[in-house]
Structures are given as structure tokens and as C-alpha cells.
Coordinates of C-alpha atoms in Angstrom, one line a residue:
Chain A
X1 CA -7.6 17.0 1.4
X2 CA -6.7 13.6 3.2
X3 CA -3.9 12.9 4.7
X4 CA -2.3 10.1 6.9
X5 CA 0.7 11.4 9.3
X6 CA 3.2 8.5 10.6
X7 CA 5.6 10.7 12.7
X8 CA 7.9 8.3 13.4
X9 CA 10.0 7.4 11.1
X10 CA 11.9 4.4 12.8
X11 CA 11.6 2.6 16.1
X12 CA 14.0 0.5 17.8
X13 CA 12.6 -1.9 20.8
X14 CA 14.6 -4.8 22.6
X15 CA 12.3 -8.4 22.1
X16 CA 9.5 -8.6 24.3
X17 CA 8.8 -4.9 25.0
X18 CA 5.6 -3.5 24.0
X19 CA 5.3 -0.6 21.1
X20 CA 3.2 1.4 19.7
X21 CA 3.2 3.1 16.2
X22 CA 1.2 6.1 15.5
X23 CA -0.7 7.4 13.1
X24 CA -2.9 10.9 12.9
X25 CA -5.1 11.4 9.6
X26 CA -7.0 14.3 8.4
X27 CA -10.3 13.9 6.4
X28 CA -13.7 15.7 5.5
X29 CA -15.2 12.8 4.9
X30 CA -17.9 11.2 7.1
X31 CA -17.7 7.7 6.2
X32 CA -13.7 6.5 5.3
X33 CA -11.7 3.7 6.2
X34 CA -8.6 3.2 8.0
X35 CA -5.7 0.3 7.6
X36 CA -2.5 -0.8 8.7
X37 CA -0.4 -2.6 6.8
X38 CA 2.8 -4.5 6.8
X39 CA 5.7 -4.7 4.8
X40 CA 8.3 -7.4 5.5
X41 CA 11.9 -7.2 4.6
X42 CA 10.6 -9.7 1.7
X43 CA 8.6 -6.3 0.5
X44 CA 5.5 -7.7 0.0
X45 CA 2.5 -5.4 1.7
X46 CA 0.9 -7.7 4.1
X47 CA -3.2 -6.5 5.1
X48 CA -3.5 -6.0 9.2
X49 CA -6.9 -4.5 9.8
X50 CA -9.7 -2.3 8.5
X51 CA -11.5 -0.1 10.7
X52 CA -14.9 2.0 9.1
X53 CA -15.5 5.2 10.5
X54 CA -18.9 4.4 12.3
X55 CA -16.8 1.5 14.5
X56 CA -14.7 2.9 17.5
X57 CA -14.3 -0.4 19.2
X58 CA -10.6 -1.0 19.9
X59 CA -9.6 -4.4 17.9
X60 CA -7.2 -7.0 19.6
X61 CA -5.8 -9.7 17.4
X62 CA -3.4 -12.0 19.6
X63 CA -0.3 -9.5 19.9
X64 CA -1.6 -7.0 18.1
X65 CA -4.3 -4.5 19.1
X66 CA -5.6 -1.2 17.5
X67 CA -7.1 2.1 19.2
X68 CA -9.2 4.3 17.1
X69 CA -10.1 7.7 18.4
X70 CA -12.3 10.1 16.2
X71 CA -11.8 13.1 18.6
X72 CA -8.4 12.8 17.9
X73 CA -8.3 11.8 14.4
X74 CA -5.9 8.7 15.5
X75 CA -6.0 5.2 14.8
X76 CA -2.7 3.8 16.9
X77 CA -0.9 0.2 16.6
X78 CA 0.4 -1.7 19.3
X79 CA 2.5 -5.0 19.5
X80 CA 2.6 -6.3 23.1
X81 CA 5.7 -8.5 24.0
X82 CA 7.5 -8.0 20.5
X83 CA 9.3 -10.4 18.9
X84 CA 11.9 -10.6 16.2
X85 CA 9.4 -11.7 13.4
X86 CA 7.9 -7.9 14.2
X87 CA 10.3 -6.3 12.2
X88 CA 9.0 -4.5 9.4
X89 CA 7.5 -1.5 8.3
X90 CA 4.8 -0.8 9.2
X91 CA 2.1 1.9 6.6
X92 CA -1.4 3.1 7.9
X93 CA -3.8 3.9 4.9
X94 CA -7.1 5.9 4.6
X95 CA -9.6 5.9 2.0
X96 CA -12.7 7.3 1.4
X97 CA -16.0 5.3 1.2
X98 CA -15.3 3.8 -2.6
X99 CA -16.0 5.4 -5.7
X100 CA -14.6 4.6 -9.2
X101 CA -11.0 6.7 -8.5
X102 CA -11.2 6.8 -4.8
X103 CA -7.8 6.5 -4.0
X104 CA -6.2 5.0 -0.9
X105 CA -3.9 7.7 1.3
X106 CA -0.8 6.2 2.4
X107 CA 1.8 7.3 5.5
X108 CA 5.1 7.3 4.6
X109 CA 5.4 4.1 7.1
X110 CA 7.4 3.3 10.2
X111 CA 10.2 1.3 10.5
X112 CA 10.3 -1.3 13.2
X113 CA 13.3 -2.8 14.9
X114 CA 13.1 -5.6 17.6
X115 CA 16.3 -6.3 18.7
X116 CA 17.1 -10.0 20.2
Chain B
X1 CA -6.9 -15.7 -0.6
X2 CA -6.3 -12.7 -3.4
X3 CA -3.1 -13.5 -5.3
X4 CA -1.5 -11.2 -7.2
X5 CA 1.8 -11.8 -8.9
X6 CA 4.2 -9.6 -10.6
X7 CA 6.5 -11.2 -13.5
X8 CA 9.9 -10.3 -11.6
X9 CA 11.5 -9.9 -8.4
X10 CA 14.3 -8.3 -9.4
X11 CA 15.4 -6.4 -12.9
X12 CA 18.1 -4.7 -14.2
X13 CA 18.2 -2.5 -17.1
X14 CA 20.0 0.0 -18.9
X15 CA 19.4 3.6 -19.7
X16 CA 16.9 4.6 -22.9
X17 CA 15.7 0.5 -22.8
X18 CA 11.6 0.2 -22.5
X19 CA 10.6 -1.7 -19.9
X20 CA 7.5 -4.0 -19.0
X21 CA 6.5 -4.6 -15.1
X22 CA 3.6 -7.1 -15.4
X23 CA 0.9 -7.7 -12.5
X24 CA -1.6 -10.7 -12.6
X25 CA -4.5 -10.6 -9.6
X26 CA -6.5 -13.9 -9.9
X27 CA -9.6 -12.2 -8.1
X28 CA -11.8 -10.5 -10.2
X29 CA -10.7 -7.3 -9.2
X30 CA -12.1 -4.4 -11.2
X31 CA -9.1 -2.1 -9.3
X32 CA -5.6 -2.0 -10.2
X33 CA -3.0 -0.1 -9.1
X34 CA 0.9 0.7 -9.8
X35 CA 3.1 2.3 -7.1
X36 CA 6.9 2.9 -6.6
X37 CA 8.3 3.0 -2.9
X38 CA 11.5 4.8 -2.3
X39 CA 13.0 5.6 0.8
X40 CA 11.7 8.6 2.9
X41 CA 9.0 9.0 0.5
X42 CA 6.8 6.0 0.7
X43 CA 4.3 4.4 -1.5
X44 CA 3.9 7.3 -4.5
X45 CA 0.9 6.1 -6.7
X46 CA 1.4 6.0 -10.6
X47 CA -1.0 5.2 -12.4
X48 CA -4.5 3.1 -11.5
X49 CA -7.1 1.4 -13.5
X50 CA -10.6 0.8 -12.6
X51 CA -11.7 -1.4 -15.9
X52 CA -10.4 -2.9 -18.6
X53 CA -8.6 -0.1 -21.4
X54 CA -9.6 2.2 -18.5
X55 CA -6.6 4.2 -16.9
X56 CA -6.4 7.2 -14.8
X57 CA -2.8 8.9 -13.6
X58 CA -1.5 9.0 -9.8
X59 CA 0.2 11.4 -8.6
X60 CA 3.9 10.6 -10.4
X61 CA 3.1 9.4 -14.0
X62 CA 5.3 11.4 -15.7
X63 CA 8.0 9.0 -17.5
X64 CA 5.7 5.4 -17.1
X65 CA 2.4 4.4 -19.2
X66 CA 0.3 1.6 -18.3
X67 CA -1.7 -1.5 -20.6
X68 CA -4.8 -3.3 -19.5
X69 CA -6.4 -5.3 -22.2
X70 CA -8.0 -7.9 -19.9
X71 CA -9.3 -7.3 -16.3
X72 CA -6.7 -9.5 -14.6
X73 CA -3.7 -8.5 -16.0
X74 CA -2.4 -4.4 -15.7
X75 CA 0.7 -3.6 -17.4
X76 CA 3.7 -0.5 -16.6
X77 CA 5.9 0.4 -19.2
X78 CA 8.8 2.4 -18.6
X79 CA 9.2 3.8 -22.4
X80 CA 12.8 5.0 -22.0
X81 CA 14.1 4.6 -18.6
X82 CA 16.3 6.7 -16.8
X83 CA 18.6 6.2 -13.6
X84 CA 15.7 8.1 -11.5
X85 CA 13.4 5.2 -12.0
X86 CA 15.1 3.0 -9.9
X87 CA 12.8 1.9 -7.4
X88 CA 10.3 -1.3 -5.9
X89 CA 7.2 -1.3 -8.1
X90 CA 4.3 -2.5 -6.6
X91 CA 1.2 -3.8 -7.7
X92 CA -2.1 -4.1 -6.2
X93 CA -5.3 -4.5 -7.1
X94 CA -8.9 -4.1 -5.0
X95 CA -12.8 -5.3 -5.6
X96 CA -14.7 -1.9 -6.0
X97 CA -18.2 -3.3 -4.8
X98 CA -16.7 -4.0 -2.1
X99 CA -17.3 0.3 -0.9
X100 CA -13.8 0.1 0.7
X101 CA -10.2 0.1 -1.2
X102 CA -8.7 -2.3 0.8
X103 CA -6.0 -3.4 -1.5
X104 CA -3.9 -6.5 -2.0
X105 CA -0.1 -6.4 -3.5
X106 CA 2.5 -8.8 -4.8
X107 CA 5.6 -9.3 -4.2
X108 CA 7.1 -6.2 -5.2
X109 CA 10.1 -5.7 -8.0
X110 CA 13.3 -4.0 -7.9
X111 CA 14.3 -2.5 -10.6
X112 CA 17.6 -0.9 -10.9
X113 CA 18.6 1.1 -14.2
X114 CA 22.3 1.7 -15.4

């Protein structure tokens, strides 16, 4: 069965401190994908990233960079020097490769405080 | 960019009333999907539909049906709602040749029952 783990349930940073969220899935499938997503307080689920399962490389995006890890089944967030705007919560997703009712596995998400 | 709207951001309804969620994606989307997020729990899927008069239940339908007579438009319907079903519905929908389910939502809507 799949299943995406988000152990921390909330987070609370001062601005400009670095974070990371975690996430740890289980799968038995060889080709999946992997998401973050983020959630506002306007509650709207805003797409981060997609990783496939054949593509280790770490992504960076500006503040944001990802670290995908196969032998440990994680696929970790980090926002360096937080800021205010930051605060959300935060889901990671998995899904298999896409068949007609493929669903996609959510965590139960992590809430993000950055404190001015 | 994917839009997909839902017909309100807030609603507040009373107990035994049936109730209509509506979603609109303007993609060309064959996937749609319904979800309710409550605290602690997370995103709990509902229902889904992968083509038009097509449906298929989540893991929560009991209590909600769902409508879709045209590919961009997917429908919940709360027949008789109860005080339990207050929640944030949200919607989302994905392209299905694209081999991934990397899925786009609205706004959200929060519907509180009396």
C-alpha cells in the first residue's frame, strides 16, 4: 500500500532561519511521483514541485530546495532564510505512474509558522 | 495556467437541506477530483471522476454523490446534510495523458451546516 508520512505536525521558526519539512513514503512501485504542495491561509493548494522516481538530483528553486533520497524513501523540503509569506501548510503527495483511478497519496501536511 | 473555480467560498446551510458544491477546470482535464480537509486528518478523497458520467468513490463517500455531465464541470451533492459535513471542499482536477496526477485545485469552500 502507499503511504506518505509528514511527522511533523507544526513548526514554528523565527524569520530568516532555515527549515526543513519532512516527508517519508512507502511504495512498491518502481516508477511514482512525488510533490509538495502548498496551502496558504487563503486555502487554495498551490503546486511546488514534482520529482519522478528515476531523478535523484536535489532541485533548488530560489529559497526553496528539495532532497530526494530512494535509500531512505524521503523526499525532504527546505526553505532557507524564511520569511513571513512562508507560512502555510505545507502537504507532500505520491502517486503512482498514471492509470485511469491512480490516485494521488496525501500527508496529512505540516504547519508552518515564521514568526517576525 | 490551469484554472479551476469552485462556485463558493463560503456556504452555510442547515441540517436535511441538499447541497451543490460546483467545480469548473477550464483545461481539458479528463481527471476530477472532490476532497474534504479537516483538521488532523488532511486531504480525505471523496469521490473522483476520470470521464464524463464516469465516477468512482474515494475513500469517504458515504453521505455525498457526485454529477459530471460535461468534462469540465464535476458536481458534489450533499443529499441531506448533517452537522459532520462541515468541512473545506476542494476540488481538483488533472490531465491523465500526462502519466503523472499532478493535480490543480480551486480555491476551496467552507461549508458549515447548522
Amino acid at each position: 500500500a502507499q503511504k506518505v508520512t509528514q511527522a511533523q505536525t507544526e513548526i514554528s521558526v523565527v524569520e530568516k532561519e532555515d527549515v526543513t519539512l519532512d516527508c517519508v513514503y512507502e511504495t512498491r512501485d518502481t516508477t511514482y511521483y512525488l510533490f509538495w504542495y502548498k496551502q496558504p491561509p487563503s486555502g487554495e493548494l498551490v503546486f511546488l514541485i514534482r520529482r519522478n522516481s528515476f531523478d535523484e538530483q536535489n532541485e533548488i528553486s530560489g529559497r526553496y530546495s528539495w532532497n530526494f533520497q530512494k535509500s531512505t524513501s524521503s523526499f525532504n523540503f527546505t526553505i532557507t532564510a524564511s520569511q513571513v509569506v512562508d507560512s502555510a501548510v505545507y502537504f507532500c503527495a505520491l502517486s503512482g505512474h498514471m492509470n485511469r483511478d491512480d490516485k494521488i497519496i496525501f500527508g496529512k501536511g505540516t504547519r508552518l509558522h515564521i514568526l517576525p | 495556467d490551469v484554472k479551476v473555480t469552485q462556485s463558493s467560498r463560503y456556504l452555510v446551510k442547515r441540517t436535511g437541506e441538499k447541497v451543490f458544491l460546483e467545480c469548473v477546470q477550464d483545461m481539458d482535464h479528463e481527471n476530477m477530483f472532490w476532497y474534504r480537509q479537516d483538521p488532523g486528518l488532511g486531504l480525505r478523497l471523496i469521490y473522483f471522476s476520470y470521464d464524463v458520467k464516469m465516477k468512482e468513490k474515494g475513500d469517504i463517500p458515504e453521505g455525498y454523490s457526485v454529477s459530471r455531465e460535461k468534462k469540465e464541470r464535476f458536481s458534489l451533492i450533499l443529499e441531506s446534510a448533517s452537522t459532520n459535513q462541515t468541512s473545506m471542499y476542494l476540488c481538483a482536477s488533472s490531465l491523465l495523458s500526462s502519466g503523472y496526477n499532478e493535480q490543480f485545485f480551486g480555491p476551496g469552500t467552507r461549508l458549515t451546516v447548522l
